[in-house]
Short mmCIF file of C-alpha atoms in Angstrom, two decimals:
data_model
loop_
_atom_site.label_atom_id
_atom_site.label_comp_id
_atom_site.label_asym_id
_atom_site.label_seq_id
_atom_site.Cartn_x
_atom_site.Cartn_y
_atom_site.Cartn_z
CA MET I 175 9.80 23.76 -63.08
CA GLN I 176 13.19 25.33 -63.89
CA LEU I 177 13.40 28.76 -62.24
CA GLU I 178 16.22 31.31 -62.16
CA THR I 179 14.88 34.01 -59.84
CA ILE I 180 12.54 32.11 -57.51
CA ASP I 181 12.89 29.16 -55.14
CA LEU I 182 9.80 27.00 -54.68
CA LYS I 183 9.03 24.42 -52.01
CA VAL I 184 5.71 22.71 -51.27
CA GLU I 185 5.05 20.83 -48.05
CA ASP I 186 1.84 19.93 -46.18
CA TYR I 187 -0.35 21.95 -48.57
CA VAL I 188 1.75 25.11 -48.08
CA ALA I 189 3.92 26.55 -50.87
CA LEU I 190 6.96 28.62 -49.92
CA VAL I 191 7.87 31.03 -52.74
CA THR I 192 11.19 32.80 -52.17
CA ILE I 193 12.39 35.62 -54.39
CA ASN I 194 16.06 34.79 -54.94
CA ARG I 195 17.88 37.25 -57.13
CA PRO I 196 20.97 38.51 -55.27
CA PRO I 197 21.94 40.89 -53.95
CA VAL I 198 18.60 42.62 -53.23
CA ASN I 199 16.00 40.58 -55.18
CA ALA I 200 15.46 43.30 -57.77
CA GLN I 201 12.68 42.52 -60.23
CA ASN I 202 13.68 42.07 -63.87
CA ASN I 203 11.70 40.71 -66.80
CA LYS I 204 12.78 37.14 -66.01
CA PHE I 205 11.36 37.49 -62.51
CA ARG I 206 8.12 38.94 -63.86
CA GLU I 207 7.80 35.98 -66.21
CA GLU I 208 8.55 33.46 -63.47
CA ILE I 209 6.28 34.91 -60.78
CA GLN I 210 3.36 34.61 -63.20
CA LEU I 211 4.33 31.03 -64.05
CA VAL I 212 4.65 30.10 -60.38
CA MET I 213 1.42 31.72 -59.20
CA ASP I 214 -0.62 30.38 -62.11
CA SER I 215 0.74 26.90 -61.42
CA LEU I 216 0.17 27.03 -57.66
CA GLY I 217 -3.33 28.32 -58.24
CA ASP I 218 -4.15 25.09 -60.09
CA ARG I 219 -2.25 22.61 -57.89
CA GLU I 220 -4.39 20.41 -55.64
CA ASP I 221 -1.50 19.93 -53.19
CA VAL I 222 -1.37 23.68 -52.42
CA ARG I 223 -3.89 25.49 -50.23
CA ALA I 224 -1.87 28.50 -49.05
CA ILE I 225 1.23 30.35 -50.27
CA ILE I 226 3.98 32.17 -48.39
CA LEU I 227 5.92 34.78 -50.37
CA THR I 228 9.23 36.05 -49.01
CA GLY I 229 12.71 37.14 -50.05
CA GLU I 230 16.08 35.46 -49.74
CA GLY I 231 18.72 37.25 -47.70
CA LYS I 232 18.22 40.69 -46.18
CA ALA I 233 15.69 42.07 -48.68
CA PHE I 234 12.15 41.11 -49.59
CA SER I 235 12.54 42.89 -52.94
CA ALA I 236 14.27 46.22 -53.43
CA GLY I 237 12.13 47.06 -56.44
CA ALA I 238 12.54 47.07 -60.20
CA ASP I 239 15.90 46.39 -61.79
CA LEU I 240 16.61 49.84 -63.22
CA SER I 241 19.14 48.40 -65.67
CA GLU I 242 16.14 47.08 -67.59
CA ARG I 243 14.22 50.34 -67.86
CA PRO I 244 12.51 50.53 -71.26
CA THR I 245 13.85 52.75 -73.98
CA GLN I 246 11.77 55.48 -75.59
CA ASP I 247 11.35 53.49 -78.80
CA PRO I 248 7.68 53.28 -79.83
CA GLY I 249 5.84 50.54 -77.97
CA ASN I 250 8.59 49.73 -75.45
CA TYR I 251 7.02 51.46 -72.47
CA THR I 252 3.59 50.04 -73.28
CA ALA I 253 4.94 46.49 -73.38
CA HIS I 254 6.99 47.06 -70.22
CA ASN I 255 3.99 48.42 -68.30
CA ARG I 256 1.93 45.42 -69.37
CA ARG I 257 4.57 43.02 -68.03
CA VAL I 258 4.77 44.89 -64.73
CA ARG I 259 0.98 44.89 -64.28
CA ALA I 260 0.82 41.17 -65.01
CA SER I 261 3.42 40.45 -62.32
CA PHE I 262 1.13 42.10 -59.75
CA ASP I 263 -2.16 40.86 -61.19
CA CYS I 264 -1.07 37.22 -60.89
CA LEU I 265 -0.91 37.67 -57.10
CA LEU I 266 -4.30 39.34 -56.89
CA GLU I 267 -5.88 36.75 -59.18
CA CYS I 268 -4.30 33.62 -57.67
CA PRO I 269 -7.20 31.68 -56.08
CA LYS I 270 -5.00 30.59 -53.15
CA PRO I 271 -4.33 33.00 -50.25
CA ILE I 272 -0.85 34.55 -50.26
CA ILE I 273 0.93 35.54 -47.05
CA ALA I 274 3.73 38.06 -47.61
CA ALA I 275 6.50 37.47 -45.05
CA VAL I 276 8.39 40.75 -45.38
CA ASN I 277 11.87 40.07 -44.04
CA GLY I 278 13.58 43.29 -45.16
CA ALA I 279 13.32 46.06 -47.71
CA ALA I 280 10.17 46.05 -49.86
CA ILE I 281 10.74 49.07 -52.08
CA GLY I 282 8.86 50.30 -55.15
CA ALA I 283 7.78 47.24 -57.13
CA GLY I 284 8.73 45.14 -54.10
CA CYS I 285 6.36 47.18 -51.96
CA VAL I 286 3.53 46.67 -54.46
CA THR I 287 4.30 42.93 -54.61
CA ALA I 288 3.82 42.73 -50.85
CA LEU I 289 0.64 44.82 -50.99
CA CYS I 290 -0.84 42.52 -53.65
CA SER I 291 -0.67 39.65 -51.17
CA ASP I 292 -3.65 38.77 -48.97
CA ILE I 293 -2.06 38.84 -45.52
CA LEU I 294 1.06 40.81 -44.55
CA VAL I 295 3.42 39.87 -41.72
CA PHE I 296 6.64 41.75 -41.07
CA SER I 297 9.93 41.24 -39.35
CA GLU I 298 10.98 44.18 -37.20
CA LYS I 299 13.57 44.79 -39.94
CA GLY I 300 10.99 44.63 -42.73
CA TYR I 301 9.67 47.83 -44.22
CA LEU I 302 7.68 49.30 -47.11
CA GLN I 303 9.00 52.23 -49.09
CA MET I 304 8.00 53.97 -52.31
CA THR I 305 10.99 55.95 -53.60
CA GLU I 306 9.52 57.07 -56.92
CA VAL I 307 9.51 60.78 -56.02
CA ASN I 308 13.26 60.59 -55.44
CA VAL I 309 14.07 59.02 -58.81
CA GLY I 310 11.70 60.94 -61.07
CA LEU I 311 9.11 58.21 -61.48
CA ALA I 312 5.46 57.68 -60.54
CA GLY I 313 3.37 54.70 -59.56
CA GLY I 314 2.02 52.62 -56.73
CA VAL I 315 -0.65 55.03 -55.50
CA ALA I 316 -3.56 52.70 -56.26
CA HIS I 317 -2.03 49.75 -54.42
CA VAL I 318 -0.79 51.79 -51.44
CA ARG I 319 -4.21 53.38 -51.08
CA ARG I 320 -5.86 49.96 -50.70
CA HIS I 321 -4.01 49.38 -47.44
CA LEU I 322 -3.12 52.75 -45.89
CA GLY I 323 -5.34 55.60 -44.80
CA GLU I 324 -5.27 58.72 -46.93
CA SER I 325 -2.85 60.73 -44.79
CA ASP I 326 -0.46 57.82 -44.26
CA ALA I 327 -0.58 56.88 -47.94
CA ARG I 328 0.31 60.42 -48.97
CA LEU I 329 3.00 60.64 -46.31
CA MET I 330 4.57 57.46 -47.61
CA LEU I 331 4.42 58.38 -51.29
CA LEU I 332 5.28 62.09 -51.05
CA THR I 333 8.21 61.74 -48.65
CA ALA I 334 9.60 58.32 -49.68
CA ARG I 335 9.86 57.46 -45.99
CA ARG I 336 10.36 53.91 -44.81
CA LEU I 337 7.46 52.43 -42.86
CA TYR I 338 8.69 49.59 -40.68
CA GLY I 339 6.71 46.61 -39.46
CA ALA I 340 5.91 48.17 -36.09
CA ASP I 341 4.50 51.29 -37.80
CA LEU I 342 2.49 49.18 -40.22
CA LEU I 343 1.07 47.07 -37.40
CA ARG I 344 -0.06 50.25 -35.68
CA MET I 345 -1.62 51.49 -38.93
CA GLY I 346 -3.54 48.25 -39.42
CA VAL I 347 -1.58 47.33 -42.56
CA ALA I 348 0.31 44.39 -41.04
CA SER I 349 -1.27 41.46 -39.24
CA ALA I 350 1.89 40.80 -37.22
CA CYS I 351 5.34 42.22 -36.57
CA THR I 352 7.87 39.74 -35.21
CA ALA I 353 11.50 39.37 -34.27
CA PRO I 354 13.43 38.43 -37.43
CA GLU I 355 13.96 34.85 -36.26
CA ASP I 356 10.22 34.37 -35.69
CA LEU I 357 8.95 35.70 -39.02
CA MET I 358 8.73 32.47 -40.97
CA GLU I 359 7.18 30.50 -38.11
CA THR I 360 4.50 33.17 -37.82
CA ALA I 361 3.80 33.05 -41.55
CA LYS I 362 3.78 29.25 -41.56
CA GLY I 363 1.33 29.20 -38.65
CA ILE I 364 -1.11 31.36 -40.61
CA ALA I 365 -0.64 29.26 -43.75
CA GLN I 366 -1.22 26.02 -41.84
CA ASP I 367 -4.44 27.37 -40.35
CA ILE I 368 -5.64 28.24 -43.85
CA ALA I 369 -4.61 24.81 -45.15
CA LYS I 370 -6.82 23.13 -42.51
CA ALA I 371 -9.94 24.93 -43.71
CA SER I 372 -12.27 23.95 -46.54
CA PRO I 373 -10.30 24.59 -49.76
CA SER I 374 -13.38 25.54 -51.74
CA ALA I 375 -14.60 27.91 -49.01
CA VAL I 376 -11.17 29.57 -48.82
CA ARG I 377 -11.17 30.08 -52.58
CA ALA I 378 -14.65 31.56 -52.39
CA ALA I 379 -13.60 33.91 -49.59
CA LYS I 380 -10.62 35.21 -51.58
CA ALA I 381 -12.83 35.64 -54.64
CA SER I 382 -15.28 37.63 -52.52
CA PHE I 383 -12.55 39.98 -51.30
CA GLN I 384 -11.43 40.51 -54.88
CA MET I 385 -14.85 40.92 -56.45
CA THR I 386 -16.56 43.04 -53.79
CA GLU I 387 -13.78 45.60 -53.27
CA ASN I 388 -15.42 48.17 -55.50
CA LEU I 389 -19.04 47.09 -55.14
CA SER I 390 -21.70 48.59 -52.91
CA ILE I 391 -22.52 46.69 -49.72
CA TYR I 392 -25.78 45.63 -51.34
CA GLU I 393 -24.17 44.17 -54.47
CA GLY I 394 -21.21 42.80 -52.55
CA TYR I 395 -23.34 40.82 -50.13
CA ARG I 396 -25.50 39.49 -52.96
CA PHE I 397 -22.29 38.16 -54.58
CA GLU I 398 -21.27 36.48 -51.31
CA GLN I 399 -24.69 34.88 -50.96
CA ARG I 400 -24.34 33.40 -54.44
CA GLN I 401 -20.98 32.00 -53.35
CA THR I 402 -22.56 30.44 -50.28
CA LYS I 403 -25.33 28.85 -52.32
CA ALA I 404 -22.79 27.38 -54.74
CA LEU I 405 -20.77 25.94 -51.85
CA SER I 406 -23.77 24.45 -50.08
CA THR I 407 -23.78 21.27 -52.20
CA SER I 408 -20.00 20.82 -52.39
CA GLU I 409 -18.10 17.84 -50.96
CA ASP I 410 -16.14 20.20 -48.72
CA THR I 411 -19.27 21.59 -47.12
CA GLU I 412 -20.79 18.14 -46.68
CA GLU I 413 -17.60 16.95 -44.96
CA ALA I 414 -17.43 20.07 -42.77
CA MET I 415 -21.03 19.61 -41.65
CA ALA I 416 -20.55 15.89 -40.98
CA ALA I 417 -17.40 16.59 -38.96
CA PHE I 418 -19.26 19.20 -36.91
CA ARG I 419 -22.08 16.76 -36.13
CA GLU I 420 -19.63 13.98 -35.28
CA LYS I 421 -17.36 16.29 -33.23
CA ARG I 422 -14.24 15.44 -35.24
CA THR I 423 -11.71 17.25 -37.38
CA PRO I 424 -12.83 17.48 -41.02
CA VAL I 425 -10.71 15.78 -43.65
CA PHE I 426 -10.87 17.65 -46.95
CA ARG I 427 -9.85 15.70 -50.02
CA PRO I 428 -7.52 17.31 -52.61
#
């Protein structure tokens, strides 16, 4: 896979996806094309069970490349918005869990990219920021609202303040906030724990999070029960049950 804006490494069932577009990993159309290609591919690969998403250098992603803003010609904004949505949707729709390791600035589109991941871990230098109100733009409310409480979401979006890892941990947005040198080890530890679990059960769990977000508790739990029934006859479940009976570590086949 020839990539210009992303570095990709796969080892021990964990994929490391690094946004690499100096100097601040701004997102252009090439990046949007490549992140979809990468996530779609990793979603299908049997040698990948968890994904870490991070940024090269001092930034996670400082947002959209404003040099590629669409013109006002008919259709340009519509096509641009579709490309942007797809670059976020591919993270939400990827069947493998994604851990965002936020090493620095995650601004605007970079903030939404992090928020579209499944688990967020931050360096003490990592932060989320939505600067749209300062540059005459709008966007991000729906994704910010999924993770922050109403007051904090409005504070973030209406003031364009930076929310650092320690703040986000306190707010319940981040799962961890580490010293910069410990960030990747923390993310890898989470990814390795996921990789040890039943791959089919992990996929079902992510699907349940995605599908039940806007369902009632009644309908959501019915969906999860259907997932459990479907898993009950799978090879993964049979191996997990056998390993439990035999008091050994399960070995899940690709």
